């Protein structure tokens, strides 16, 4: 659950001014001078968003060291920024939080004099004016790979009923068949989509309808998971999951391509975006790093390691990917879903209301 994140953003913004001259290394427990580690780039990312090969090749080409910190949630990123903001350079930020990070003055503008690989990007995923809310022109953020979705994934062979929207998971035939992510934003944004309400809604009546939907679904949920529902789906423990794991399942084995699918009208779309911390002392190197990851060769390393969708134009990368890559149902489904997705940005008011509703739901 993403609790109190926006209030933490405010704390990080207040701390940023005092961190620009020196950074606190939380693991080593020592302060670093401005001159220290000039050739060391510190990157905070979510798991599976960066190929180890890319890190090694960047280190070799730029004669530097890249330290990678893996994150469990956005809360952790903000805590680390508050504790040692000047130590961090490249950030992996969910698109729904880009506006909050930007408004809190935590991000540095990207340098498109250095980031020149944008001409290789597919306009489906990179068209100025269609970026994350609050940064539509990609001034502070740029997708590190193709889109992701939190959506209903189901086993076509064992799913006990038809699913057209999230609300269908309340049907009695789904009792004990469902696994769901344990995340207040995903839970209630998904319900807003199902009910046809604006994704930025803070209307108490609309959010209460979302709550009532989940109260009806709740008895059918076998388990709530913090990060991944892959195990529950692949082992057959659950035939249905509201999760962000369709790309992982499709990458795990081709046998799953015909076994699993995404239910229509259940997708909450977002991207993971590269950003640069305003307090970074290595912004030129950080821009070089972002540009490096966007090359066809490095995008291919990412996709070959973890699956998902590349942002690079097909004609520039297809010879570096498996022959059947563009037959992968994750690629075809997510690309089609992205054309009609709705952007959203988490606000303090909405986040607080969703957290309160989620705590009430989980205590029933």
Coordinates of C-alpha atoms in Angstrom, one line a residue:
X1 CA 0.0 0.0 0.0
X2 CA 1.3 3.4 -0.9
X3 CA 0.7 5.3 2.4
X4 CA 1.5 8.9 3.1
X5 CA 3.7 9.1 0.0
X6 CA 2.8 12.6 -0.9
X7 CA 3.5 13.9 2.6
X8 CA 6.9 12.2 2.3
X9 CA 7.5 14.0 -1.0
X10 CA 7.0 17.2 0.8
X11 CA 9.5 16.2 3.4
X12 CA 12.0 15.2 0.7
X13 CA 11.5 18.6 -1.0
X14 CA 12.2 20.4 2.3
X15 CA 15.3 18.3 2.8
X16 CA 16.6 18.8 -0.8
X17 CA 18.2 22.2 -0.1
X18 CA 20.2 20.9 2.8
X19 CA 21.3 17.8 0.8
X20 CA 22.7 19.6 -2.2
X21 CA 26.1 20.2 -0.7
X22 CA 26.7 16.8 0.9
X23 CA 24.9 13.5 0.9
X24 CA 24.4 10.9 3.6
X25 CA 25.3 7.4 2.6
X26 CA 22.7 5.5 4.6
X27 CA 24.4 2.2 4.3
X28 CA 27.9 3.3 5.1
X29 CA 26.7 5.9 7.6
X30 CA 29.0 8.6 6.5
X31 CA 28.8 11.9 4.8
X32 CA 30.2 12.3 1.3
X33 CA 31.8 15.5 0.0
X34 CA 30.8 17.1 -3.2
X35 CA 33.9 15.9 -4.9
X36 CA 33.7 12.3 -3.7
X37 CA 32.7 9.5 -6.1
X38 CA 32.5 11.8 -9.2
X39 CA 32.6 8.7 -11.4
X40 CA 30.1 6.7 -9.4
X41 CA 26.4 6.8 -10.6
X42 CA 23.8 5.8 -8.1
X43 CA 20.5 4.4 -9.6
X44 CA 17.3 3.5 -7.7
X45 CA 15.1 1.1 -9.7
X46 CA 12.4 -1.4 -9.4
X47 CA 13.3 -5.0 -10.0
X48 CA 13.5 -6.1 -13.7
X49 CA 13.8 -2.6 -15.0
X50 CA 17.5 -2.7 -15.9
X51 CA 19.7 -5.4 -17.5
X52 CA 22.9 -6.2 -15.6
X53 CA 24.5 -6.4 -19.1
X54 CA 23.6 -2.8 -19.6
X55 CA 25.2 -1.8 -16.3
X56 CA 28.4 -3.6 -17.2
X57 CA 28.6 -2.2 -20.7
X58 CA 27.9 1.4 -19.5
X59 CA 30.6 1.1 -16.8
X60 CA 33.1 -0.1 -19.4
X61 CA 32.3 2.6 -22.0
X62 CA 32.1 5.5 -19.6
X63 CA 34.9 4.3 -17.2
X64 CA 32.6 4.6 -14.1
X65 CA 30.9 2.6 -11.4
X66 CA 27.1 2.1 -11.3
X67 CA 25.5 1.3 -7.9
X68 CA 22.0 -0.1 -8.2
X69 CA 19.5 0.1 -5.4
X70 CA 16.4 -2.0 -5.8
X71 CA 13.1 -0.7 -4.5
X72 CA 10.0 -2.3 -3.0
X73 CA 7.8 0.7 -3.3
X74 CA 7.8 4.5 -3.9
X75 CA 7.7 5.1 -0.2
X76 CA 11.2 3.5 0.1
X77 CA 12.5 5.8 -2.7
X78 CA 11.3 8.9 -0.9
X79 CA 12.8 7.7 2.4
X80 CA 16.2 7.2 0.7
X81 CA 15.9 10.6 -1.0
X82 CA 15.2 12.3 2.4
X83 CA 18.1 10.4 4.1
X84 CA 20.7 10.8 1.4
X85 CA 19.3 12.8 -1.5
X86 CA 22.6 14.0 -2.9
X87 CA 23.8 10.5 -3.2
X88 CA 21.2 9.5 -5.8
X89 CA 21.2 10.3 -9.5
X90 CA 18.9 8.3 -11.6
X91 CA 15.4 7.4 -10.4
X92 CA 12.9 4.9 -11.7
X93 CA 9.5 6.7 -11.0
X94 CA 6.0 5.4 -11.7
X95 CA 4.2 7.7 -14.2
X96 CA 1.4 8.4 -11.8
X97 CA 3.9 10.0 -9.3
X98 CA 5.8 12.1 -11.8
X99 CA 3.6 15.1 -11.2
X100 CA 4.0 14.9 -7.5
X101 CA 7.8 14.6 -7.7
X102 CA 8.0 17.5 -10.2
X103 CA 5.7 19.7 -8.2
X104 CA 7.8 19.1 -5.1
X105 CA 10.9 20.2 -7.0
X106 CA 12.7 16.9 -6.7
X107 CA 13.6 16.4 -10.3
X108 CA 16.1 18.0 -12.7
X109 CA 15.2 18.6 -16.3
X110 CA 16.5 16.0 -18.7
X111 CA 19.2 17.2 -21.1
X112 CA 18.1 16.4 -24.7
X113 CA 21.4 17.6 -25.9
X114 CA 22.8 14.4 -24.4
X115 CA 19.7 12.2 -24.6
X116 CA 19.7 11.8 -28.4
X117 CA 18.3 8.3 -28.8
X118 CA 14.7 9.7 -28.8
X119 CA 14.7 9.5 -32.6
X120 CA 14.8 5.8 -32.2
X121 CA 11.7 5.6 -30.1
X122 CA 8.3 4.4 -31.2
X123 CA 5.8 7.3 -31.3
X124 CA 3.2 5.0 -29.7
X125 CA 5.2 5.5 -26.5
X126 CA 7.1 8.7 -27.0
X127 CA 5.2 11.6 -28.5
X128 CA 5.7 15.0 -26.9
X129 CA 2.4 16.2 -25.5
X130 CA 1.4 12.7 -24.4
X131 CA 3.7 12.1 -21.4
X132 CA 2.8 11.6 -17.8
X133 CA 0.3 14.0 -16.3
X134 CA 2.3 17.1 -15.2
X135 CA 5.1 16.3 -17.6
X136 CA 3.3 15.8 -20.9
X137 CA 6.3 17.2 -22.8
X138 CA 8.8 14.7 -21.2
X139 CA 10.9 17.5 -19.7
X140 CA 11.6 15.6 -16.5
X141 CA 10.7 12.0 -17.3
X142 CA 10.9 9.5 -20.1
X143 CA 9.7 5.9 -20.3
X144 CA 12.4 3.4 -19.7
X145 CA 10.5 0.6 -21.5
X146 CA 7.0 0.1 -22.9
X147 CA 3.8 0.3 -20.8
X148 CA 2.7 -1.8 -17.9
X149 CA -0.8 -2.6 -16.7
X150 CA -2.4 -3.6 -13.5
X151 CA -5.3 -5.7 -14.8
X152 CA -7.2 -8.9 -14.4
X153 CA -5.2 -11.9 -15.7
X154 CA -6.9 -15.2 -15.9
X155 CA -6.2 -18.8 -16.9
X156 CA -8.3 -19.6 -20.0
X157 CA -8.5 -23.3 -19.1
X158 CA -9.5 -23.0 -15.4
X159 CA -11.2 -19.7 -15.0
X160 CA -14.7 -20.5 -13.8
X161 CA -16.6 -17.6 -15.4
X162 CA -16.7 -14.7 -17.9
X163 CA -14.9 -11.5 -16.9
X164 CA -15.8 -8.2 -18.7
X165 CA -15.0 -5.8 -15.9
X166 CA -13.4 -5.9 -12.4
X167 CA -16.9 -6.0 -10.9
X168 CA -17.4 -9.5 -12.3
X169 CA -15.0 -10.9 -9.8
X170 CA -17.8 -10.7 -7.2
X171 CA -19.7 -13.5 -9.0
X172 CA -20.1 -16.5 -6.7
X173 CA -18.3 -18.9 -9.1
X174 CA -15.0 -17.0 -8.4
X175 CA -14.9 -17.8 -4.6
X176 CA -11.4 -18.9 -3.7
X177 CA -10.1 -18.4 -7.2
X178 CA -8.8 -14.9 -6.9
X179 CA -5.4 -13.3 -6.0
X180 CA -5.1 -9.6 -5.8
X181 CA -2.3 -7.0 -5.3
X182 CA -2.3 -5.3 -1.9
X183 CA -2.1 -1.7 -3.1
X184 CA -4.7 0.9 -2.4
X185 CA -4.1 3.0 -5.5
X186 CA -4.4 -0.1 -7.8
X187 CA -7.5 -1.4 -6.0
X188 CA -9.5 1.8 -6.2
X189 CA -8.3 3.2 -9.6
X190 CA -9.3 -0.2 -11.0
X191 CA -12.7 0.2 -9.4
X192 CA -13.1 3.7 -10.8
X193 CA -12.3 2.3 -14.3
X194 CA -14.9 -0.4 -13.9
X195 CA -17.6 2.1 -12.8
X196 CA -16.7 4.6 -15.5
X197 CA -15.7 7.4 -13.2
X198 CA -12.8 9.8 -13.6
X199 CA -9.5 8.3 -12.5
X200 CA -8.7 11.4 -10.4
X201 CA -12.0 11.3 -8.6
X202 CA -12.1 12.3 -4.9
X203 CA -15.9 12.3 -4.8
X204 CA -16.9 10.5 -1.6
X205 CA -20.0 8.9 -3.2
X206 CA -18.0 7.5 -6.2
X207 CA -15.3 6.2 -3.9
X208 CA -17.9 4.6 -1.7
X209 CA -19.3 2.8 -4.8
X210 CA -15.7 1.5 -5.4
X211 CA -15.6 0.3 -1.8
X212 CA -18.9 -1.5 -2.1
X213 CA -17.6 -3.2 -5.3
X214 CA -14.6 -4.5 -3.4
X215 CA -16.6 -5.5 -0.4
X216 CA -18.6 -7.8 -2.8
X217 CA -15.3 -9.1 -4.3
X218 CA -13.5 -9.5 -1.0
X219 CA -15.1 -12.9 0.1
X220 CA -13.9 -14.4 -3.2
X221 CA -10.2 -13.4 -2.7
X222 CA -8.0 -16.2 -1.6
X223 CA -4.9 -14.1 -1.1
X224 CA -3.6 -10.6 -1.3
X225 CA 0.0 -10.2 -2.3
X226 CA 2.4 -7.3 -1.9
X227 CA 4.4 -7.6 -5.1
X228 CA 3.7 -10.5 -7.4
X229 CA 0.9 -13.0 -8.2
X230 CA 3.0 -15.0 -10.6
X231 CA 3.4 -18.0 -8.3
X232 CA -0.4 -18.2 -7.6
X233 CA -1.2 -18.2 -11.3
X234 CA 1.5 -20.4 -12.6
X235 CA 1.0 -23.1 -9.9
X236 CA -2.7 -23.0 -10.4
X237 CA -3.4 -21.9 -6.8
X238 CA -5.6 -19.2 -8.3
X239 CA -7.1 -19.0 -11.8
X240 CA -7.6 -15.3 -11.7
X241 CA -5.4 -12.4 -10.4
X242 CA -5.7 -8.6 -10.3
X243 CA -2.1 -7.9 -10.7
X244 CA 0.7 -6.4 -12.8
X245 CA 2.3 -9.7 -13.9
X246 CA 1.1 -10.5 -17.4
X247 CA 4.4 -9.5 -18.9
X248 CA 6.3 -11.7 -16.4
X249 CA 4.2 -14.7 -17.1
X250 CA 4.5 -14.3 -20.8
X251 CA 8.3 -14.0 -20.4
X252 CA 8.5 -17.1 -18.2
X253 CA 7.4 -19.6 -20.8
X254 CA 5.8 -19.7 -24.3
X255 CA 3.4 -22.3 -23.0
X256 CA 1.7 -19.6 -21.0
X257 CA 0.9 -17.6 -24.2
X258 CA -2.1 -19.8 -25.0
X259 CA -3.0 -20.4 -21.3
X260 CA -3.3 -16.9 -19.9
X261 CA -5.1 -13.7 -21.1
X262 CA -6.1 -10.2 -19.9
X263 CA -9.7 -9.5 -19.2
X264 CA -11.0 -6.5 -21.2
X265 CA -11.8 -3.2 -19.5
X266 CA -9.7 -4.0 -16.5
X267 CA -6.4 -2.4 -17.3
X268 CA -4.8 0.5 -15.4
X269 CA -2.0 1.7 -17.6
X270 CA 1.3 3.3 -16.5
X271 CA 4.9 3.5 -17.4
X272 CA 8.1 3.3 -15.3
X273 CA 10.0 6.5 -16.2
X274 CA 13.7 7.5 -15.9
X275 CA 14.1 10.8 -14.0
X276 CA 17.1 12.5 -12.5
X277 CA 17.2 13.7 -8.9
X278 CA 17.6 17.5 -8.7
X279 CA 20.2 17.0 -6.0
X280 CA 22.4 14.8 -8.2
X281 CA 26.0 16.0 -8.5
X282 CA 26.5 13.8 -11.6
X283 CA 23.7 15.0 -13.9
X284 CA 25.7 14.8 -17.1
X285 CA 26.6 11.2 -16.4
X286 CA 23.0 10.5 -15.4
X287 CA 21.8 11.8 -18.8
X288 CA 24.4 9.7 -20.6
X289 CA 23.1 6.7 -18.7
X290 CA 19.5 7.3 -19.6
X291 CA 20.5 7.8 -23.3
X292 CA 22.5 4.6 -23.2
X293 CA 19.6 2.5 -21.9
X294 CA 17.4 3.7 -24.7
X295 CA 19.6 2.4 -27.5
X296 CA 18.3 -0.5 -29.5
X297 CA 21.1 -2.7 -28.2
X298 CA 20.4 -2.0 -24.5
X299 CA 16.6 -2.1 -25.0
X300 CA 17.1 -5.6 -26.5
X301 CA 19.2 -6.6 -23.4
X302 CA 16.3 -5.5 -21.1
X303 CA 13.6 -7.3 -23.1
X304 CA 15.7 -10.5 -23.5
X305 CA 16.3 -10.5 -19.8
X306 CA 12.9 -9.7 -18.5
X307 CA 10.3 -9.6 -21.3
X308 CA 7.9 -6.7 -21.7
X309 CA 7.6 -4.2 -24.5
X310 CA 10.3 -2.2 -26.1
X311 CA 9.9 1.5 -26.8
X312 CA 12.3 1.3 -29.7
X313 CA 10.9 1.3 -33.3
X314 CA 10.4 -2.2 -34.6
X315 CA 12.7 -1.9 -37.6
X316 CA 15.6 -0.9 -35.4
X317 CA 15.4 -3.7 -32.9
X318 CA 13.6 -6.7 -34.2
X319 CA 16.8 -8.4 -35.4
X320 CA 18.1 -8.3 -31.8
X321 CA 15.0 -10.0 -30.3
X322 CA 13.7 -13.6 -30.6
X323 CA 12.0 -14.3 -33.9
X324 CA 8.6 -14.7 -32.3
X325 CA 8.9 -11.6 -30.0
X326 CA 6.1 -9.7 -31.8
X327 CA 3.8 -12.7 -31.4
X328 CA 4.1 -12.5 -27.6
X329 CA 0.5 -11.8 -26.3
X330 CA 1.9 -9.3 -23.8
X331 CA 3.4 -7.3 -26.6
X332 CA 0.2 -7.4 -28.8
X333 CA -2.3 -6.9 -25.9
X334 CA -0.4 -4.2 -24.1
X335 CA 0.3 -2.2 -27.2
X336 CA -3.3 -2.3 -28.2
X337 CA -4.5 -1.5 -24.7
X338 CA -2.1 1.5 -24.5
X339 CA -3.9 3.3 -27.4
X340 CA -6.9 3.7 -25.2
X341 CA -5.4 3.9 -21.7
X342 CA -6.2 6.8 -19.4
X343 CA -3.3 8.7 -17.7
X344 CA -3.7 9.5 -14.0
X345 CA -1.7 11.2 -11.3
X346 CA -2.0 10.4 -7.6
X347 CA -3.0 13.4 -5.4
X348 CA -2.7 13.7 -1.6
X349 CA -6.4 13.9 -1.1
X350 CA -7.2 10.9 -3.3
X351 CA -4.3 8.9 -1.8
X352 CA -5.5 9.5 1.8
X353 CA -9.1 8.6 1.0
X354 CA -8.1 5.4 -0.8
X355 CA -5.8 4.4 2.1
X356 CA -8.7 4.9 4.6
X357 CA -11.0 2.8 2.4
X358 CA -8.4 0.1 2.0
X359 CA -7.8 -0.1 5.8
X360 CA -11.5 -0.5 6.3
X361 CA -11.8 -3.1 3.6
X362 CA -8.9 -5.2 5.0
X363 CA -10.4 -5.1 8.5
X364 CA -13.8 -6.5 7.6

